[in-house]
Short mmCIF file of C-alpha atoms and ligand atoms in Angstrom, two decimals:
data_model
loop_
_atom_site.label_atom_id
_atom_site.label_comp_id
_atom_site.label_asym_id
_atom_site.label_seq_id
_atom_site.Cartn_x
_atom_site.Cartn_y
_atom_site.Cartn_z
CA MET A 923 94.29 109.48 77.33
CA ASP A 924 90.54 109.70 80.46
CA THR A 925 89.73 112.72 81.17
CA ILE A 926 88.84 112.18 85.25
CA SER A 927 85.93 114.58 86.32
CA THR A 928 85.71 112.97 89.57
CA SER A 929 87.19 111.53 92.14
CA LYS A 930 84.86 107.53 91.74
CA GLN A 931 85.88 107.81 88.12
CA ALA A 932 89.87 107.99 89.28
CA ILE A 933 89.45 105.41 91.52
CA GLN A 934 87.70 102.70 89.66
CA LEU A 935 90.50 102.85 87.37
CA GLU A 936 94.19 102.43 89.47
CA GLU A 937 91.38 100.66 91.28
CA LYS A 938 90.84 97.87 87.73
CA TYR A 939 94.62 99.00 86.35
CA GLY A 940 97.06 98.99 89.60
CA ALA A 941 98.07 97.02 91.75
CA HIS A 942 96.97 96.74 94.64
CA ASN A 943 100.17 97.59 96.58
CA TYR A 944 98.73 100.40 98.47
CA HIS A 945 95.20 101.72 99.98
CA PRO A 946 95.31 104.69 100.37
CA LEU A 947 92.00 107.41 101.82
CA PRO A 948 89.16 107.82 98.48
CA VAL A 949 91.28 110.81 98.28
CA VAL A 950 92.00 112.81 93.85
CA LEU A 951 94.21 115.64 93.58
CA THR A 952 94.84 116.93 91.23
CA ARG A 953 97.01 120.23 92.94
CA GLY A 954 99.08 121.39 95.44
CA GLU A 955 100.32 124.44 96.79
CA GLY A 956 102.29 125.19 99.71
CA VAL A 957 100.81 123.24 102.76
CA PHE A 958 97.33 123.20 100.31
CA LEU A 959 96.70 120.35 97.80
CA TRP A 960 93.48 119.47 96.64
CA ASP A 961 90.89 117.44 94.88
CA VAL A 962 88.95 116.77 91.57
CA GLU A 963 86.27 118.09 92.80
CA GLY A 964 87.47 121.36 94.43
CA LYS A 965 88.27 120.85 98.48
CA ARG A 966 91.35 122.20 99.01
CA TYR A 967 92.68 120.10 102.11
CA PHE A 968 95.02 120.88 104.09
CA ASP A 969 98.84 118.48 103.74
CA PHE A 970 99.81 116.91 107.36
CA LEU A 971 101.80 113.66 105.14
CA SER A 972 104.05 115.43 102.77
CA ALA A 973 104.52 112.51 101.06
CA TYR A 974 105.78 111.16 103.51
CA SER A 975 107.84 114.27 104.78
CA ALA A 976 109.87 114.68 101.03
CA VAL A 977 107.44 118.07 99.80
CA ASN A 978 108.46 120.13 103.22
CA GLN A 979 109.42 122.79 101.28
CA GLY A 980 106.02 122.67 100.52
CA HIS A 981 103.86 121.46 96.87
CA CYS A 982 104.80 122.65 93.70
CA HIS A 983 107.47 125.11 95.92
CA PRO A 984 107.93 127.81 92.37
CA ARG A 985 111.50 128.64 93.04
CA ILE A 986 112.45 124.28 92.71
CA LYS A 987 109.72 125.19 90.04
CA ASN A 988 111.45 127.62 87.16
CA ALA A 989 115.25 125.52 88.61
CA MET A 990 114.07 121.94 86.96
CA ILE A 991 112.17 124.06 84.11
CA GLU A 992 114.86 126.17 83.64
CA GLN A 993 116.68 122.82 83.19
CA VAL A 994 113.74 120.11 81.67
CA GLY A 995 115.02 122.40 78.83
CA THR A 996 118.79 122.27 78.36
CA LEU A 997 120.07 118.48 79.39
CA THR A 998 118.14 115.79 81.33
CA LEU A 999 120.34 113.02 81.37
CA THR A 1000 123.24 112.24 80.24
CA SER A 1001 124.33 108.45 82.67
CA ARG A 1002 127.59 108.70 83.97
CA ALA A 1003 129.51 107.82 81.03
CA PHE A 1004 129.98 111.64 80.45
CA TYR A 1005 130.87 113.99 82.83
CA ASN A 1006 127.91 117.26 82.97
CA ASP A 1007 128.64 120.81 83.74
CA ILE A 1008 125.86 120.66 86.94
CA LEU A 1009 126.30 117.53 88.84
CA GLY A 1010 129.92 118.71 89.62
CA PRO A 1011 128.63 122.08 91.25
CA PHE A 1012 125.84 119.71 92.55
CA GLU A 1013 127.81 117.24 94.87
CA LYS A 1014 130.61 120.39 95.61
CA TYR A 1015 127.67 121.30 97.16
CA ILE A 1016 125.88 118.49 99.23
CA THR A 1017 129.05 117.22 100.38
CA GLU A 1018 129.62 120.80 101.77
CA TYR A 1019 126.05 121.43 102.94
CA PHE A 1020 126.12 118.29 105.07
CA GLY A 1021 129.74 118.55 105.69
CA PHE A 1022 130.99 115.39 103.83
CA ASP A 1023 134.39 114.61 101.08
CA MET A 1024 131.87 112.62 99.43
CA VAL A 1025 128.97 112.39 97.62
CA LEU A 1026 126.67 109.00 95.82
CA PRO A 1027 124.01 110.31 94.27
CA MET A 1028 121.19 108.10 93.36
CA ASN A 1029 117.48 108.16 93.06
CA THR A 1030 115.05 106.49 95.50
CA GLY A 1031 115.62 106.07 99.06
CA ALA A 1032 115.61 102.27 98.68
CA GLU A 1033 118.63 102.83 96.50
CA GLY A 1034 120.88 104.92 98.88
CA VAL A 1035 120.12 102.37 101.47
CA GLU A 1036 121.21 99.39 99.19
CA THR A 1037 124.49 101.37 98.52
CA ALA A 1038 125.00 102.57 102.05
CA VAL A 1039 124.42 98.61 102.24
CA LYS A 1040 126.37 97.60 99.86
CA LEU A 1041 129.25 100.67 100.54
CA ALA A 1042 129.88 99.53 103.96
CA ARG A 1043 130.55 95.52 103.68
CA LYS A 1044 133.22 96.76 100.73
CA TRP A 1045 134.90 99.30 103.14
CA GLY A 1046 134.72 95.94 105.92
CA TYR A 1047 136.81 93.51 103.36
CA GLU A 1048 139.29 96.29 102.00
CA ARG A 1049 140.04 98.04 104.71
CA LYS A 1050 138.99 96.99 107.80
CA GLY A 1051 139.74 92.68 107.13
CA VAL A 1052 136.86 91.18 107.28
CA SER A 1053 137.31 87.23 105.73
CA GLU A 1054 134.97 87.13 102.67
CA ASN A 1055 131.47 86.97 103.34
CA GLN A 1056 131.38 87.65 107.13
CA ALA A 1057 130.29 91.48 106.75
CA LYS A 1058 127.46 92.11 109.20
CA ILE A 1059 124.96 95.01 109.08
CA ILE A 1060 123.06 95.69 112.61
CA VAL A 1061 119.99 97.03 112.31
CA ALA A 1062 116.90 97.74 114.50
CA GLU A 1063 113.63 96.08 115.51
CA ASN A 1064 110.79 97.30 113.56
CA ASN A 1065 113.46 99.76 110.67
CA PHE A 1066 112.01 100.66 107.73
CA HIS A 1067 114.21 100.99 105.04
CA GLY A 1068 112.59 100.46 101.75
CA ARG A 1069 110.89 98.13 100.15
CA THR A 1070 113.54 95.79 97.75
CA THR A 1071 114.94 92.38 98.94
CA THR A 1072 117.98 92.88 100.47
CA ILE A 1073 116.06 96.07 102.58
CA ILE A 1074 112.78 93.34 103.07
CA SER A 1075 115.64 90.99 104.09
CA PHE A 1076 116.38 93.03 107.58
CA SER A 1077 112.76 93.46 108.46
CA ASN A 1078 110.73 91.81 110.54
CA ASP A 1079 106.86 93.71 109.40
CA ALA A 1080 105.78 89.92 107.98
CA ASN A 1081 103.28 91.24 105.87
CA ALA A 1082 106.47 93.18 104.08
CA ARG A 1083 108.37 89.31 103.98
CA LYS A 1084 105.39 87.60 103.97
CA ASN A 1085 106.00 85.40 100.00
CA PHE A 1086 109.58 87.47 99.35
CA GLY A 1087 111.90 85.12 100.69
CA PRO A 1088 114.84 84.12 99.70
CA PHE A 1089 116.48 87.03 101.98
CA THR A 1090 119.22 88.02 102.24
CA ASP A 1091 122.09 87.23 104.64
CA GLY A 1092 124.05 89.50 106.46
CA PHE A 1093 121.83 91.15 109.27
CA ILE A 1094 121.10 91.84 113.48
CA ARG A 1095 118.90 92.76 114.41
CA ILE A 1096 118.27 94.37 117.53
CA PRO A 1097 115.73 95.90 119.95
CA TYR A 1098 115.23 100.08 118.79
CA ASN A 1099 116.92 102.68 121.29
CA ASN A 1100 119.11 99.67 123.74
CA LEU A 1101 122.67 100.29 123.52
CA ASP A 1102 123.34 97.39 125.82
CA ALA A 1103 122.58 95.13 122.64
CA LEU A 1104 123.64 97.09 119.90
CA ILE A 1105 127.29 96.98 122.41
CA GLU A 1106 126.63 93.14 122.40
CA ALA A 1107 126.16 92.95 118.59
CA LEU A 1108 128.74 94.91 117.85
CA LYS A 1109 131.51 91.86 119.75
CA ILE A 1110 130.42 89.20 116.44
CA GLU A 1111 132.68 88.95 114.24
CA GLY A 1112 132.80 90.59 111.19
CA VAL A 1113 130.12 93.41 112.27
CA VAL A 1114 131.00 96.52 109.40
CA GLY A 1115 127.86 98.21 110.15
CA PHE A 1116 125.03 99.62 112.67
CA LEU A 1117 122.66 101.16 109.88
CA ILE A 1118 119.91 103.51 111.58
CA GLU A 1119 116.56 105.47 111.36
CA PRO A 1120 117.53 108.20 114.41
CA ILE A 1121 113.12 108.09 115.26
CA GLN A 1122 111.78 105.92 113.84
CA GLY A 1123 108.96 107.34 111.05
CA GLU A 1124 107.44 104.03 109.69
CA ALA A 1125 107.14 102.70 112.78
CA GLY A 1126 105.21 105.46 114.45
CA VAL A 1127 106.67 108.34 115.15
CA TYR A 1128 109.28 106.80 117.60
CA VAL A 1129 112.17 109.13 119.11
CA PRO A 1130 114.75 107.00 121.20
CA GLU A 1131 116.50 109.17 124.47
CA GLU A 1132 118.30 111.72 124.50
CA GLY A 1133 121.45 110.73 123.95
CA TYR A 1134 121.20 107.02 121.97
CA LEU A 1135 122.77 107.73 118.98
CA ARG A 1136 125.80 109.55 120.53
CA LYS A 1137 126.26 106.76 122.39
CA ALA A 1138 126.16 104.85 119.31
CA LYS A 1139 128.08 106.13 118.25
CA GLU A 1140 131.04 105.98 120.23
CA ALA A 1141 130.40 102.16 120.52
CA CYS A 1142 130.06 101.61 117.04
CA ALA A 1143 133.41 104.06 116.43
CA ALA A 1144 135.19 101.41 119.53
CA GLN A 1145 134.27 98.74 117.74
CA ASN A 1146 135.41 100.61 114.67
CA VAL A 1147 132.08 99.97 113.03
CA LEU A 1148 130.56 102.32 110.85
CA PHE A 1149 127.64 104.26 112.12
CA ILE A 1150 125.32 104.60 109.23
CA ALA A 1151 121.93 107.14 109.41
CA ASP A 1152 119.53 107.02 107.07
CA GLU A 1153 118.31 110.18 107.17
CA ILE A 1154 115.65 109.96 104.18
CA GLN A 1155 112.43 110.74 106.12
CA THR A 1156 113.92 112.37 109.18
CA GLY A 1157 116.75 114.32 107.49
CA ILE A 1158 115.81 117.86 105.86
CA ALA A 1159 114.75 120.24 108.19
CA ARG A 1160 111.64 117.45 109.18
CA THR A 1161 112.54 116.99 113.10
CA GLY A 1162 113.59 120.89 114.09
CA SER A 1163 117.06 121.14 112.84
CA LEU A 1164 119.03 119.97 109.52
CA LEU A 1165 118.97 116.26 110.33
CA ALA A 1166 118.03 114.60 112.81
CA VAL A 1167 121.53 113.48 114.29
CA CYS A 1168 122.24 117.69 114.95
CA GLY A 1169 120.18 116.61 118.03
CA ASN A 1170 119.61 120.03 119.04
CA CYS A 1171 120.89 122.55 116.60
CA THR A 1172 118.94 125.44 114.67
CA CYS A 1173 121.54 126.52 112.65
CA GLU A 1174 120.50 126.08 108.96
CA GLY A 1175 123.46 124.04 107.68
CA HIS A 1176 126.70 121.82 107.75
CA CYS A 1177 128.43 122.56 111.67
CA GLU A 1178 130.76 121.31 114.38
CA LYS A 1179 128.91 121.26 117.30
CA GLN A 1180 129.92 118.75 118.77
CA GLU A 1181 127.93 118.76 121.73
CA THR A 1182 124.82 118.59 119.91
CA TYR A 1183 125.97 116.80 116.36
CA THR A 1184 126.38 113.10 115.49
CA LYS A 1185 128.73 112.40 112.78
CA PRO A 1186 127.06 109.55 110.61
CA ASP A 1187 130.22 107.26 108.37
CA ILE A 1188 127.57 107.31 106.01
CA LEU A 1189 125.20 109.77 105.87
CA ILE A 1190 121.75 108.91 103.73
CA LEU A 1191 119.44 111.12 102.66
CA GLY A 1192 116.47 110.51 99.78
CA LYS A 1193 112.23 111.90 99.83
CA ALA A 1194 112.81 116.18 100.42
CA ILE A 1195 116.30 116.18 99.35
CA SER A 1196 114.55 117.75 95.06
CA GLY A 1197 111.47 119.24 97.50
CA GLY A 1198 108.84 116.20 95.58
CA PHE A 1199 110.00 116.98 92.41
CA TYR A 1200 111.95 113.81 91.11
CA PRO A 1201 113.38 111.65 92.73
CA VAL A 1202 117.24 112.41 93.99
CA SER A 1203 119.00 110.53 96.90
CA ALA A 1204 122.50 110.74 97.67
CA VAL A 1205 124.72 109.15 100.04
CA LEU A 1206 127.84 110.95 101.87
CA ALA A 1207 130.35 109.99 103.83
CA ASP A 1208 133.93 110.73 103.52
CA ARG A 1209 137.28 109.82 101.59
CA GLU A 1210 138.68 106.65 102.82
CA ILE A 1211 134.88 105.39 103.04
CA MET A 1212 133.90 106.75 99.66
CA ASP A 1213 137.02 105.37 97.92
CA VAL A 1214 136.29 101.90 97.74
CA ILE A 1215 134.21 102.62 95.61
CA LYS A 1216 136.12 102.03 91.51
CA PRO A 1217 134.50 102.93 88.45
CA GLY A 1218 131.73 99.78 87.28
CA GLN A 1219 131.32 98.47 90.40
CA HIS A 1220 127.70 101.02 91.81
CA GLY A 1221 125.74 102.96 89.32
CA SER A 1222 122.30 104.34 87.90
CA THR A 1223 121.54 104.81 85.29
CA PHE A 1224 119.34 108.40 85.82
CA GLY A 1225 122.35 108.40 89.11
CA GLY A 1226 123.25 112.38 89.03
CA ASN A 1227 121.75 113.44 86.28
CA PRO A 1228 121.40 116.62 85.75
CA LEU A 1229 118.00 117.66 86.01
CA GLY A 1230 118.03 115.58 89.70
CA ALA A 1231 121.08 117.46 90.74
CA LYS A 1232 119.75 120.77 89.63
CA VAL A 1233 116.62 120.35 91.57
CA ALA A 1234 118.24 119.00 94.74
CA MET A 1235 120.53 121.30 94.20
CA THR A 1236 117.84 124.60 95.12
CA ALA A 1237 116.25 122.37 97.20
CA LEU A 1238 118.29 122.38 99.06
CA GLU A 1239 118.91 125.85 98.68
CA VAL A 1240 115.28 126.39 100.10
CA VAL A 1241 115.65 124.42 102.96
CA ARG A 1242 118.95 127.23 104.41
CA ASP A 1243 116.74 130.32 103.19
CA GLU A 1244 113.38 130.19 104.21
CA LYS A 1245 114.50 128.62 107.67
CA LEU A 1246 112.83 125.68 107.59
CA ALA A 1247 114.62 124.06 110.57
CA GLN A 1248 113.37 126.50 113.07
CA ASN A 1249 110.36 126.22 112.24
CA ALA A 1250 109.75 123.24 111.70
CA ARG A 1251 111.08 123.90 115.30
CA LYS A 1252 109.28 126.21 116.65
CA LEU A 1253 106.08 124.45 115.01
CA GLY A 1254 106.41 121.69 116.56
CA ILE A 1255 106.34 122.49 119.94
CA ILE A 1256 103.28 124.21 119.18
CA PHE A 1257 101.42 121.17 117.99
CA ARG A 1258 102.74 118.96 120.32
CA GLU A 1259 101.64 121.87 123.09
CA ARG A 1260 98.36 121.75 122.08
CA MET A 1261 98.25 117.28 120.84
CA GLN A 1262 99.23 116.99 124.97
CA LYS A 1263 95.96 119.01 125.77
CA LEU A 1264 93.47 116.55 123.38
CA VAL A 1265 94.87 113.59 124.39
CA ASP A 1266 94.87 114.57 128.30
CA LYS A 1267 90.48 115.72 127.96
CA ASN A 1268 90.26 112.59 125.77
CA PRO A 1269 90.58 108.99 126.09
CA ILE A 1270 90.60 108.03 122.54
CA ALA A 1271 93.91 109.84 122.28
CA LYS A 1272 96.52 107.95 124.29
CA LEU A 1273 99.75 109.64 123.71
CA VAL A 1274 101.48 112.47 121.01
CA ARG A 1275 105.68 112.26 119.98
CA GLY A 1276 107.79 113.63 118.09
CA LYS A 1277 110.70 116.20 117.53
CA GLY A 1278 109.12 118.83 114.72
CA LEU A 1279 107.05 118.99 112.63
CA LEU A 1280 107.15 114.53 112.12
CA ASN A 1281 105.24 113.81 114.76
CA ALA A 1282 102.06 110.77 116.01
CA VAL A 1283 99.27 110.55 118.21
CA VAL A 1284 98.45 108.22 119.17
CA ILE A 1285 94.66 105.81 119.09
CA ASN A 1286 93.71 104.35 122.26
CA ASP A 1287 92.46 101.00 120.44
CA SER A 1288 94.24 98.29 118.65
CA PRO A 1289 96.32 98.29 116.30
CA GLU A 1290 93.53 95.51 113.92
CA SER A 1291 90.25 98.48 114.81
CA PRO A 1292 89.20 100.69 111.78
CA THR A 1293 89.79 103.53 114.96
CA ALA A 1294 92.24 105.36 113.03
CA TRP A 1295 91.07 104.88 109.56
CA ASN A 1296 88.16 106.31 110.19
CA ILE A 1297 89.40 109.70 111.72
CA CYS A 1298 92.14 109.76 108.97
CA VAL A 1299 87.82 110.05 106.76
CA LYS A 1300 86.79 112.14 109.05
CA LEU A 1301 89.39 114.18 109.12
CA ALA A 1302 89.67 114.43 105.04
CA GLU A 1303 86.05 114.99 105.18
CA ASN A 1304 87.40 118.53 107.45
CA GLY A 1305 89.92 119.84 105.33
CA LEU A 1306 93.05 117.09 106.09
CA LEU A 1307 94.59 115.34 104.94
CA ALA A 1308 96.92 112.63 107.16
CA LYS A 1309 96.99 109.07 106.90
CA PRO A 1310 97.52 105.67 109.70
CA THR A 1311 100.64 104.08 110.17
CA HIS A 1312 100.86 100.30 112.16
CA GLY A 1313 97.11 101.32 112.38
CA ASN A 1314 96.49 102.52 115.66
CA ILE A 1315 99.02 105.35 114.35
CA ILE A 1316 98.32 109.00 113.16
CA ARG A 1317 101.34 110.27 111.62
CA PHE A 1318 101.33 114.26 111.42
CA ALA A 1319 103.87 115.54 108.72
CA PRO A 1320 102.83 119.24 107.79
CA PRO A 1321 104.56 120.74 105.09
CA LEU A 1322 107.51 123.24 106.59
CA VAL A 1323 105.90 125.71 105.77
CA MET A 1324 103.56 126.07 107.52
CA THR A 1325 102.23 128.90 109.27
CA GLU A 1326 100.99 128.84 112.56
CA GLU A 1327 97.92 130.15 111.91
CA GLN A 1328 98.01 127.79 109.20
CA LEU A 1329 98.88 124.87 112.09
CA HIS A 1330 96.47 126.40 114.90
CA GLU A 1331 92.94 126.23 112.69
CA CYS A 1332 94.42 122.52 111.76
CA CYS A 1333 95.35 122.11 115.10
CA ASP A 1334 90.93 123.02 115.67
CA ILE A 1335 90.42 120.04 112.84
CA ILE A 1336 91.49 117.88 114.69
CA GLU A 1337 90.31 118.69 118.00
CA ILE A 1338 86.79 118.49 116.81
CA VAL A 1339 87.68 114.90 114.98
CA ILE A 1340 88.65 113.23 117.64
CA PRO A 1341 86.47 114.45 120.44
CA GLU A 1342 84.01 112.52 117.72
CA PHE A 1343 85.87 108.94 118.10
CA ASN A 1344 84.93 108.64 122.33
CA LYS A 1345 84.24 105.76 123.13
C1 PLP B 1139 113.83 105.35 106.93
C2 PLP B 1139 113.74 105.56 105.54
N1 PLP B 1139 114.46 104.19 104.47
C3 PLP B 1139 114.16 105.00 103.46
C4 PLP B 1139 112.65 104.62 102.71
C5 PLP B 1139 112.42 104.51 101.17
O1 PLP B 1139 111.74 105.43 100.38
P1 PLP B 1139 111.64 105.42 98.81
O2 PLP B 1139 110.32 104.95 99.45
O3 PLP B 1139 112.80 106.52 98.30
O4 PLP B 1139 112.57 104.17 98.28
C6 PLP B 1139 111.81 105.51 102.95
C7 PLP B 1139 110.10 105.67 102.55
O5 PLP B 1139 109.57 105.22 103.79
C8 PLP B 1139 111.89 105.41 104.46
O6 PLP B 1139 111.15 106.59 105.78
#
């Protein structure tokens, strides 16, 4: 294997031998610990992306690391052809943690979404009585649920779709955060599910109106349609509660506070469920829904393996024991207050929005302009890693183990860099 000693060398190798399906910032990372990352030249950065919210517990969390090391030397993969002694305890733990009867474990987020789509369709045919091949799922404009062929079939991102057709049928797209549009779409024959991100992360951190999710769930229930929450990015304490559908509840586990909690019929989790150590995703539902899946109808060689199950269980324990939701809530308020002051004083910054530690600053320039990219390059030079989404939106999502003092230090960096771009 080539030994990498400079950033340039690593970038050249990726450019030459790797498919160009990403456009990374020119930073080559070699080590991570908590909220910090180091590049191959030894420069230290605050991580403000958290691998797209997969590292909520911080990089290389020692407790998750130890659990992984222990399991890695014991048993890693059996396939589901046999039982293993970690999967059952994990399934009990995660279902009690989130308050569902059953779970279907997979690996990546996109697989979780695919699983939910299949589950909702099957439920529609077998429990709701939808005619064969007529099932439809309502989705939102500007959604991001992953990259598989079916998932891009209901995306409206031209770049994600172009020349990847033909696409999968059976999806109806409506505007996000628009209850009237949902109520209309729910009248269409054959609708079995409404798939929604409780906050649209990739689209640029769009937070729906207060009460939208609850009313959307009620509208779905009135038509016997499943409310499917994709919390792959928003879940696991990121937005200041255990799940974004928990509303403003700050408790660290599942609770049934009806005034704040919108219980999805199907919940999809991924990313931080395993703290960045190992791909694990999970689809949770109650028995009358999950029971439609029978042996041989869905699965994955790695889904539910003992290594992933052990890592995920420990990663969830860390979220609860370290009160990460509460920390995300507290720090999120401080971050938005400071960024709001920045926005008020600097014309190049248009607005700040978000919840918990999932936030975005919108740059006052066109999405085609390089301004947000250049700001991120400059932030990196100053020791903070963030990445633009959709051209002119910068997402700020640090690991949730950040301290208040560290957050203030990061805000200082952002407040130095962004004003340099005022025109
Ligand atoms: C809301 C949401 N759903 C699904 C996915 C896809 O997850 P993965 O990249 O693990 O397939 C993502 C990834 O960013 C996401 O943000």
